[in-house]
């Protein structure tokens, strides 16, 4: 007997259910924050059984991280052919996103999420995914010869985005429109000119 290969149709029922659950999760996260976020409420809103959510995502934290990753898919990683332009556009897009209700809620959710093993693992997956994608700007710049191969892509990206996250999360100041370009200038040219 030949075992038949099962193929999932893109955009089929499974994709619709996933989209419905992630949308419901994000809406409830925005409305109730992490403290009031319950998988049972997500299931009710999405019109699925709670057991279906646990079967697919395993934990509440995994569901939250998948919803966060889905919501941040719109954060593009520019490829303009210039590291300076890529980093400036990326920092501006990040600042714009974090200023939205969704971005603001996601930032706060990640910051206040606990440190139990499931939450920590989910948060690590989220940041690893974002970091891996954004580091490609630096890798391409190294390949083009804009930067030496001794540059640490992760550190460079962290140095770029940390001040933006600091403003939004800790000082709660707006990111002024000139800030992304100023950050990139300081990062690539240094804080002081050579003597």
Coordinates of N, CA and C in Angstrom, one line a residue:
X1 N 0.8 -1.2 0.0 CA 0.0 0.0 0.0 C 0.9 1.2 0.0
X2 N 0.5 2.2 -0.8 CA 1.3 3.4 -0.9 C 0.7 4.5 0.0
X3 N 1.5 5.0 0.8 CA 1.0 6.1 1.7 C 0.9 7.4 1.0
X4 N -0.3 7.9 1.0 CA -0.5 9.2 0.3 C 0.0 10.4 1.1
X5 N 0.6 11.3 0.4 CA 1.1 12.5 1.0 C -0.1 13.5 1.2
X6 N -0.2 14.0 2.5 CA -1.2 14.9 2.8 C -0.7 16.3 2.5
X7 N -1.4 17.1 1.7 CA -1.0 18.5 1.4 C -1.9 19.4 2.0
X8 N -1.4 20.5 2.6 CA -2.3 21.5 3.1 C -2.4 22.6 2.0
X9 N -3.6 23.1 1.9 CA -3.8 24.1 0.9 C -3.5 25.4 1.5
X10 N -2.6 26.2 0.8 CA -2.3 27.5 1.3 C -3.6 28.4 1.3
X11 N -3.9 29.0 2.4 CA -5.1 29.8 2.4 C -6.3 29.0 2.8
X12 N -6.1 27.7 3.1 CA -7.2 26.8 3.4 C -7.8 27.1 4.8
X13 N -8.5 26.1 5.4 CA -9.2 26.3 6.7 C -8.1 26.5 7.8
X14 N -7.0 25.8 7.7 CA -6.0 25.9 8.8 C -5.4 27.3 8.8
X15 N -5.2 27.9 7.6 CA -4.7 29.3 7.6 C -5.7 30.3 8.1
X16 N -7.0 30.0 7.8 CA -8.1 30.9 8.2 C -8.2 30.8 9.8
X17 N -8.1 29.6 10.3 CA -8.2 29.5 11.8 C -7.1 30.2 12.4
X18 N -5.9 29.9 11.9 CA -4.7 30.6 12.5 C -4.8 32.1 12.5
X19 N -5.2 32.6 11.4 CA -5.4 34.1 11.2 C -6.4 34.6 12.2
X20 N -7.5 33.9 12.3 CA -8.6 34.3 13.2 C -8.2 34.3 14.7
X21 N -7.4 33.2 15.1 CA -6.9 33.1 16.5 C -5.9 34.2 16.7
X22 N -5.0 34.5 15.8 CA -4.0 35.5 16.0 C -4.6 36.9 16.1
X23 N -5.6 37.1 15.3 CA -6.3 38.4 15.3 C -7.0 38.6 16.7
X24 N -7.7 37.5 17.1 CA -8.4 37.6 18.4 C -7.4 37.8 19.5
X25 N -6.3 37.1 19.5 CA -5.3 37.2 20.5 C -4.7 38.7 20.6
X26 N -4.5 39.3 19.5 CA -3.9 40.6 19.4 C -5.0 41.6 20.0
X27 N -6.2 41.4 19.5 CA -7.3 42.3 20.0 C -7.4 42.3 21.5
X28 N -7.4 41.0 22.0 CA -7.6 40.9 23.5 C -6.4 41.4 24.3
X29 N -5.2 41.2 23.7 CA -4.0 41.7 24.3 C -4.1 43.2 24.4
X30 N -4.5 43.9 23.4 CA -4.7 45.3 23.4 C -5.7 45.8 24.4
X31 N -6.8 45.0 24.5 CA -7.9 45.4 25.3 C -7.6 45.1 26.8
X32 N -7.0 44.0 27.1 CA -6.9 43.6 28.5 C -5.4 43.5 29.0
X33 N -4.5 43.7 28.1 CA -3.1 43.6 28.5 C -2.7 42.2 28.9
X34 N -1.5 42.0 29.3 CA -1.0 40.6 29.6 C -1.8 40.0 30.8
X35 N -2.0 40.8 31.8 CA -2.6 40.3 33.0 C -4.0 39.8 32.8
X36 N -4.8 40.4 31.8 CA -6.1 39.9 31.6 C -6.3 39.0 30.4
X37 N -5.2 38.6 29.8 CA -5.2 37.8 28.6 C -5.4 36.3 28.9
X38 N -6.6 35.8 28.4 CA -6.9 34.4 28.7 C -7.2 33.7 27.4
X39 N -6.6 32.5 27.3 CA -6.8 31.7 26.0 C -8.3 31.3 25.8
X40 N -9.0 31.1 26.9 CA -10.5 30.9 26.7 C -11.2 32.0 26.0
X41 N -10.8 33.2 26.3 CA -11.4 34.4 25.7 C -11.0 34.5 24.2
X42 N -9.7 34.1 23.9 CA -9.3 34.1 22.5 C -10.1 33.0 21.7
X43 N -10.3 31.9 22.3 CA -11.1 30.8 21.7 C -12.5 31.3 21.4
X44 N -13.1 31.9 22.4 CA -14.5 32.4 22.2 C -14.5 33.4 21.0
X45 N -13.6 34.4 21.1 CA -13.6 35.4 20.0 C -13.3 34.9 18.6
X46 N -12.4 33.9 18.6 CA -12.0 33.3 17.3 C -13.0 32.2 16.8
X47 N -13.9 31.8 17.7 CA -14.9 30.8 17.3 C -14.3 29.4 17.2
X48 N -13.3 29.1 18.0 CA -12.6 27.8 18.0 C -12.7 27.2 19.4
X49 N -12.3 25.9 19.5 CA -12.3 25.3 20.9 C -10.9 25.7 21.5
X50 N -11.0 25.9 22.8 CA -9.7 26.2 23.6 C -8.7 25.1 23.4
X51 N -9.2 23.8 23.3 CA -8.2 22.7 23.2 C -7.5 22.8 21.8
X52 N -8.2 23.3 20.8 CA -7.5 23.5 19.5 C -6.4 24.5 19.6
X53 N -6.5 25.5 20.4 CA -5.5 26.5 20.6 C -4.3 25.9 21.3
X54 N -4.6 25.1 22.4 CA -3.5 24.5 23.1 C -2.8 23.4 22.3
X55 N -3.6 22.7 21.4 CA -3.0 21.7 20.6 C -2.0 22.3 19.6
X56 N -2.4 23.5 19.1 CA -1.5 24.1 18.1 C -0.4 24.9 18.7
X57 N -0.6 25.6 19.7 CA 0.4 26.5 20.3 C 1.0 26.0 21.6
X58 N 0.4 25.1 22.3 CA 0.9 24.5 23.5 C 0.7 25.4 24.7
X59 N 1.1 26.6 24.7 CA 1.0 27.5 25.9 C 0.5 28.8 25.5
X60 N 0.0 29.5 26.5 CA -0.5 30.9 26.3 C 0.7 31.8 25.7
X61 N 1.9 31.6 26.3 CA 3.0 32.4 25.8 C 3.4 32.2 24.4
X62 N 3.3 30.9 23.9 CA 3.6 30.6 22.5 C 2.6 31.3 21.6
X63 N 1.3 31.3 22.0 CA 0.3 32.0 21.3 C 0.6 33.5 21.2
X64 N 0.9 34.1 22.4 CA 1.2 35.5 22.4 C 2.4 35.8 21.4
X65 N 3.4 35.0 21.5 CA 4.6 35.3 20.7 C 4.3 35.2 19.2
X66 N 3.5 34.2 18.8 CA 3.1 34.0 17.4 C 2.3 35.2 17.0
X67 N 1.4 35.7 17.9 CA 0.6 36.9 17.6 C 1.5 38.1 17.4
X68 N 2.5 38.2 18.3 CA 3.4 39.4 18.2 C 4.2 39.3 16.9
X69 N 4.7 38.1 16.6 CA 5.5 38.0 15.3 C 4.6 38.3 14.1
X70 N 3.4 37.9 14.2 CA 2.5 38.1 13.1 C 2.2 39.6 12.9
X71 N 2.1 40.3 14.1 CA 1.8 41.8 14.0 C 3.0 42.6 13.6
X72 N 4.2 42.0 13.8 CA 5.4 42.8 13.4 C 5.9 42.4 12.0
X73 N 5.2 41.6 11.3 CA 5.6 41.2 9.9 C 5.6 42.4 9.0
X74 N 4.9 43.4 9.3 CA 4.9 44.7 8.5 C 6.1 45.5 8.7
X75 N 6.9 45.2 9.7 CA 8.2 45.9 9.9 C 9.2 45.4 8.9
X76 N 9.3 46.1 7.9 CA 10.2 45.7 6.8 C 11.7 45.8 7.1
X77 N 12.5 45.1 6.5 CA 13.9 45.2 6.6 C 14.4 45.7 5.2
X78 N 14.7 47.0 5.2 CA 15.0 47.7 3.9 C 16.2 47.1 3.2
X79 N 16.3 47.2 1.9 CA 17.4 46.8 1.2 C 17.6 47.9 0.0
X80 N 18.1 49.0 0.4 CA 18.3 50.1 -0.5 C 19.6 50.1 -1.3
X81 N 20.5 49.3 -0.8 CA 21.9 49.3 -1.4 C 22.8 50.1 -0.6
X82 N 22.3 50.8 0.4 CA 23.2 51.7 1.3 C 22.9 51.3 2.7
X83 N 23.9 51.0 3.5 CA 23.7 50.7 4.9 C 23.1 51.9 5.7
X84 N 23.6 53.1 5.4 CA 23.1 54.3 6.1 C 21.6 54.5 5.8
X85 N 21.2 54.3 4.6 CA 19.7 54.4 4.2 C 18.9 53.3 4.8
X86 N 19.5 52.1 4.8 CA 18.7 50.9 5.3 C 18.5 51.2 6.8
X87 N 19.5 51.5 7.6 CA 19.4 51.7 9.0 C 18.5 52.8 9.4
X88 N 18.6 53.9 8.6 CA 17.7 55.1 8.9 C 16.2 54.7 8.7
X89 N 15.9 54.0 7.6 CA 14.6 53.6 7.3 C 14.1 52.6 8.3
X90 N 14.9 51.7 8.7 CA 14.6 50.7 9.7 C 14.2 51.3 11.0
X91 N 15.1 52.2 11.5 CA 14.8 52.9 12.8 C 13.6 53.8 12.7
X92 N 13.3 54.4 11.6 CA 12.1 55.2 11.4 C 10.9 54.3 11.4
X93 N 10.9 53.2 10.7 CA 9.8 52.3 10.7 C 9.5 51.7 12.1
X94 N 10.6 51.4 12.8 CA 10.4 50.9 14.2 C 9.8 52.0 15.1
X95 N 10.3 53.2 15.0 CA 9.7 54.3 15.8 C 8.2 54.5 15.4
X96 N 7.9 54.5 14.1 CA 6.5 54.7 13.7 C 5.6 53.5 14.2
X97 N 6.1 52.3 14.1 CA 5.3 51.2 14.6 C 5.1 51.2 16.1
X98 N 6.2 51.5 16.9 CA 6.0 51.6 18.3 C 5.1 52.7 18.8
X99 N 4.9 53.7 17.9 CA 4.0 54.8 18.3 C 2.5 54.4 18.1
X100 N 2.3 53.3 17.4 CA 0.9 52.9 17.2 C 0.4 52.2 18.4
X101 N -0.9 52.1 18.6 CA -1.5 51.3 19.7 C -1.0 49.9 19.8
X102 N -0.9 49.2 18.6 CA -0.4 47.9 18.6 C 1.0 47.8 19.0
X103 N 1.9 48.6 18.4 CA 3.3 48.6 18.8 C 3.5 49.0 20.2
X104 N 2.8 49.9 20.7 CA 2.9 50.3 22.1 C 2.6 49.2 23.0
X105 N 1.5 48.5 22.8 CA 1.0 47.4 23.6 C 2.0 46.2 23.5
X106 N 2.5 46.0 22.3 CA 3.4 44.9 22.2 C 4.7 45.1 23.0
X107 N 5.2 46.3 22.9 CA 6.4 46.7 23.6 C 6.2 46.5 25.1
X108 N 5.2 47.0 25.6 CA 4.9 46.9 27.1 C 4.7 45.4 27.5
X109 N 4.0 44.7 26.6 CA 3.7 43.3 26.9 C 5.1 42.5 27.0
X110 N 5.9 42.7 26.1 CA 7.2 42.0 26.1 C 8.0 42.5 27.4
X111 N 7.9 43.7 27.8 CA 8.7 44.2 28.9 C 8.2 43.7 30.2
X112 N 6.9 43.5 30.4 CA 6.3 43.1 31.7 C 6.1 41.6 31.7
X113 N 6.3 40.8 30.6 CA 6.1 39.4 30.7 C 7.1 38.8 31.7
X114 N 6.6 37.8 32.4 CA 7.4 37.2 33.5 C 8.6 36.5 33.0
X115 N 9.3 35.8 33.9 CA 10.5 35.1 33.6 C 10.4 33.6 33.8
X116 N 9.2 33.1 33.8 CA 9.0 31.7 33.9 C 9.6 31.1 32.6
X117 N 10.0 29.8 32.7 CA 10.6 29.2 31.5 C 9.9 29.4 30.2
X118 N 8.6 29.1 30.2 CA 7.8 29.2 28.9 C 7.8 30.7 28.4
X119 N 7.6 31.6 29.3 CA 7.5 33.0 28.9 C 8.9 33.5 28.4
X120 N 10.0 33.1 29.1 CA 11.3 33.5 28.7 C 11.7 32.9 27.3
X121 N 11.3 31.6 27.1 CA 11.6 31.0 25.8 C 10.8 31.6 24.7
X122 N 9.6 32.0 25.0 CA 8.7 32.6 23.9 C 9.3 34.0 23.6
X123 N 9.7 34.8 24.6 CA 10.2 36.1 24.4 C 11.6 36.0 23.7
X124 N 12.4 35.0 24.0 CA 13.7 34.8 23.3 C 13.4 34.5 21.9
X125 N 12.4 33.7 21.6 CA 12.1 33.4 20.2 C 11.7 34.6 19.4
X126 N 10.9 35.5 20.0 CA 10.5 36.7 19.4 C 11.7 37.6 19.1
X127 N 12.5 37.8 20.1 CA 13.7 38.7 19.8 C 14.7 38.1 18.9
X128 N 14.8 36.8 18.9 CA 15.8 36.1 18.0 C 15.3 36.3 16.6
X129 N 14.0 36.1 16.3 CA 13.4 36.3 15.0 C 13.6 37.7 14.5
X130 N 13.3 38.7 15.3 CA 13.4 40.1 14.9 C 14.9 40.4 14.6
X131 N 15.8 39.9 15.5 CA 17.2 40.2 15.4 C 17.8 39.6 14.1
X132 N 17.4 38.3 13.9 CA 18.0 37.6 12.7 C 17.6 38.3 11.4
X133 N 16.4 38.8 11.3 CA 15.9 39.5 10.1 C 16.7 40.8 10.0
X134 N 16.7 41.6 11.0 CA 17.3 42.9 10.9 C 18.8 42.9 10.7
X135 N 19.5 41.8 11.2 CA 21.0 41.7 11.0 C 21.3 41.6 9.5
X136 N 20.4 41.2 8.7 CA 20.7 41.0 7.3 C 21.2 42.3 6.6
X137 N 20.7 43.5 7.2 CA 21.1 44.8 6.6 C 22.6 44.9 6.8
X138 N 23.1 44.5 8.0 CA 24.5 44.6 8.3 C 25.4 43.6 7.5
X139 N 24.9 42.4 7.4 CA 25.5 41.4 6.7 C 25.7 41.8 5.2
X140 N 24.7 42.3 4.6 CA 24.8 42.8 3.2 C 25.8 43.9 3.1
X141 N 25.8 44.8 4.1 CA 26.8 45.9 4.1 C 28.2 45.4 4.1
X142 N 28.4 44.4 4.9 CA 29.8 43.8 5.0 C 30.1 43.2 3.7
X143 N 29.2 42.5 3.1 CA 29.4 41.8 1.8 C 29.7 42.9 0.7
X144 N 29.1 44.1 0.8 CA 29.3 45.1 -0.2 C 30.6 45.9 0.1
X145 N 31.2 45.7 1.3 CA 32.4 46.4 1.6 C 32.2 47.7 2.3
X146 N 31.0 48.0 2.7 CA 30.7 49.2 3.5 C 31.2 49.1 4.9
X147 N 31.3 47.9 5.4 CA 31.8 47.7 6.8 C 32.8 46.6 6.8
X148 N 33.8 46.7 7.7 CA 34.7 45.5 7.8 C 34.0 44.3 8.4
X149 N 34.6 43.1 8.1 CA 34.0 41.9 8.5 C 34.1 41.7 10.0
X150 N 34.8 42.6 10.7 CA 34.9 42.4 12.2 C 33.7 43.0 12.9
X151 N 32.8 43.7 12.2 CA 31.7 44.3 12.8 C 30.7 43.2 13.2
X152 N 30.2 43.3 14.4 CA 29.2 42.4 15.0 C 27.8 42.8 14.6
X153 N 27.1 42.1 13.6 CA 25.8 42.6 13.2 C 24.8 42.8 14.3
X154 N 24.8 41.8 15.2 CA 23.8 41.9 16.3 C 24.0 43.1 17.2
X155 N 25.3 43.4 17.5 CA 25.6 44.5 18.4 C 25.2 45.8 17.7
X156 N 25.5 45.9 16.4 CA 25.2 47.1 15.7 C 23.7 47.4 15.7
X157 N 22.9 46.4 15.4 CA 21.4 46.5 15.4 C 21.0 46.9 16.8
X158 N 21.5 46.2 17.8 CA 21.1 46.5 19.2 C 21.4 48.0 19.5
X159 N 22.5 48.5 19.1 CA 22.9 49.9 19.4 C 22.0 50.8 18.7
X160 N 21.4 50.4 17.5 CA 20.5 51.3 16.8 C 19.1 51.3 17.4
X161 N 18.6 50.1 17.7 CA 17.2 50.1 18.2 C 17.0 50.3 19.7
X162 N 18.1 50.1 20.5 CA 17.9 50.3 21.9 C 17.5 51.7 22.3
X163 N 18.0 52.8 21.8 CA 17.5 54.1 22.1 C 16.0 54.3 21.8
X164 N 15.6 53.7 20.7 CA 14.2 53.9 20.3 C 13.3 53.2 21.3
X165 N 13.7 51.9 21.7 CA 12.9 51.2 22.7 C 13.0 51.9 24.0
X166 N 14.1 52.5 24.4 CA 14.3 53.2 25.6 C 13.3 54.4 25.7
X167 N 13.2 55.1 24.6 CA 12.3 56.3 24.6 C 10.9 55.8 24.8
X168 N 10.5 54.8 24.0 CA 9.1 54.4 24.0 C 8.7 53.8 25.4
X169 N 9.6 52.9 25.9 CA 9.2 52.1 27.0 C 9.5 52.8 28.4
X170 N 10.7 53.3 28.5 CA 11.2 53.8 29.8 C 10.9 55.3 30.0
X171 N 11.3 56.2 29.1 CA 11.1 57.6 29.3 C 9.7 58.0 28.8
X172 N 9.1 57.2 27.9 CA 7.8 57.5 27.3 C 7.8 58.8 26.6
X173 N 8.9 59.1 26.0 CA 9.1 60.3 25.2 C 8.8 59.9 23.7
X174 N 8.3 60.9 22.9 CA 8.1 60.5 21.5 C 9.5 60.5 20.8
X175 N 9.5 59.7 19.8 CA 10.7 59.7 18.9 C 10.6 60.7 17.9
X176 N 11.4 61.8 18.0 CA 11.2 62.9 17.1 C 11.7 62.4 15.7
X177 N 11.2 63.0 14.6 CA 11.5 62.6 13.3 C 12.9 62.6 12.9
X178 N 13.7 63.4 13.5 CA 15.2 63.5 13.2 C 16.0 62.4 13.9
X179 N 15.4 61.8 14.9 CA 16.2 60.9 15.8 C 16.8 59.7 15.0
X180 N 16.0 59.0 14.1 CA 16.6 57.9 13.4 C 17.9 58.2 12.7
X181 N 17.8 59.3 11.9 CA 19.0 59.7 11.1 C 20.2 60.1 12.1
X182 N 19.9 60.8 13.2 CA 20.9 61.1 14.1 C 21.5 59.9 14.8
X183 N 20.7 58.9 15.1 CA 21.2 57.6 15.6 C 22.2 57.0 14.7
X184 N 21.7 56.9 13.4 CA 22.6 56.2 12.4 C 23.9 57.0 12.2
X185 N 23.8 58.3 12.2 CA 25.0 59.1 12.1 C 26.0 58.8 13.2
X186 N 25.5 58.8 14.4 CA 26.3 58.6 15.6 C 26.9 57.2 15.6
X187 N 26.1 56.2 15.1 CA 26.5 54.8 15.0 C 27.6 54.6 14.0
X188 N 27.4 55.2 12.8 CA 28.3 54.9 11.7 C 29.5 55.9 11.7
X189 N 29.3 57.1 12.2 CA 30.4 58.1 12.1 C 31.1 58.3 13.5
X190 N 30.5 57.8 14.5 CA 31.0 57.9 15.8 C 30.5 59.2 16.5
X191 N 30.6 59.3 17.8 CA 30.0 60.4 18.5 C 30.9 61.6 18.4
X192 N 32.2 61.4 18.2 CA 33.1 62.5 18.0 C 33.9 62.3 16.7
X193 N 34.3 63.4 16.1 CA 35.1 63.3 14.9 C 36.5 62.9 15.3
X194 N 37.2 62.3 14.4 CA 38.6 61.9 14.6 C 39.5 63.2 14.9
X195 N 40.5 63.0 15.7 CA 41.4 64.2 16.0 C 42.4 64.3 14.9

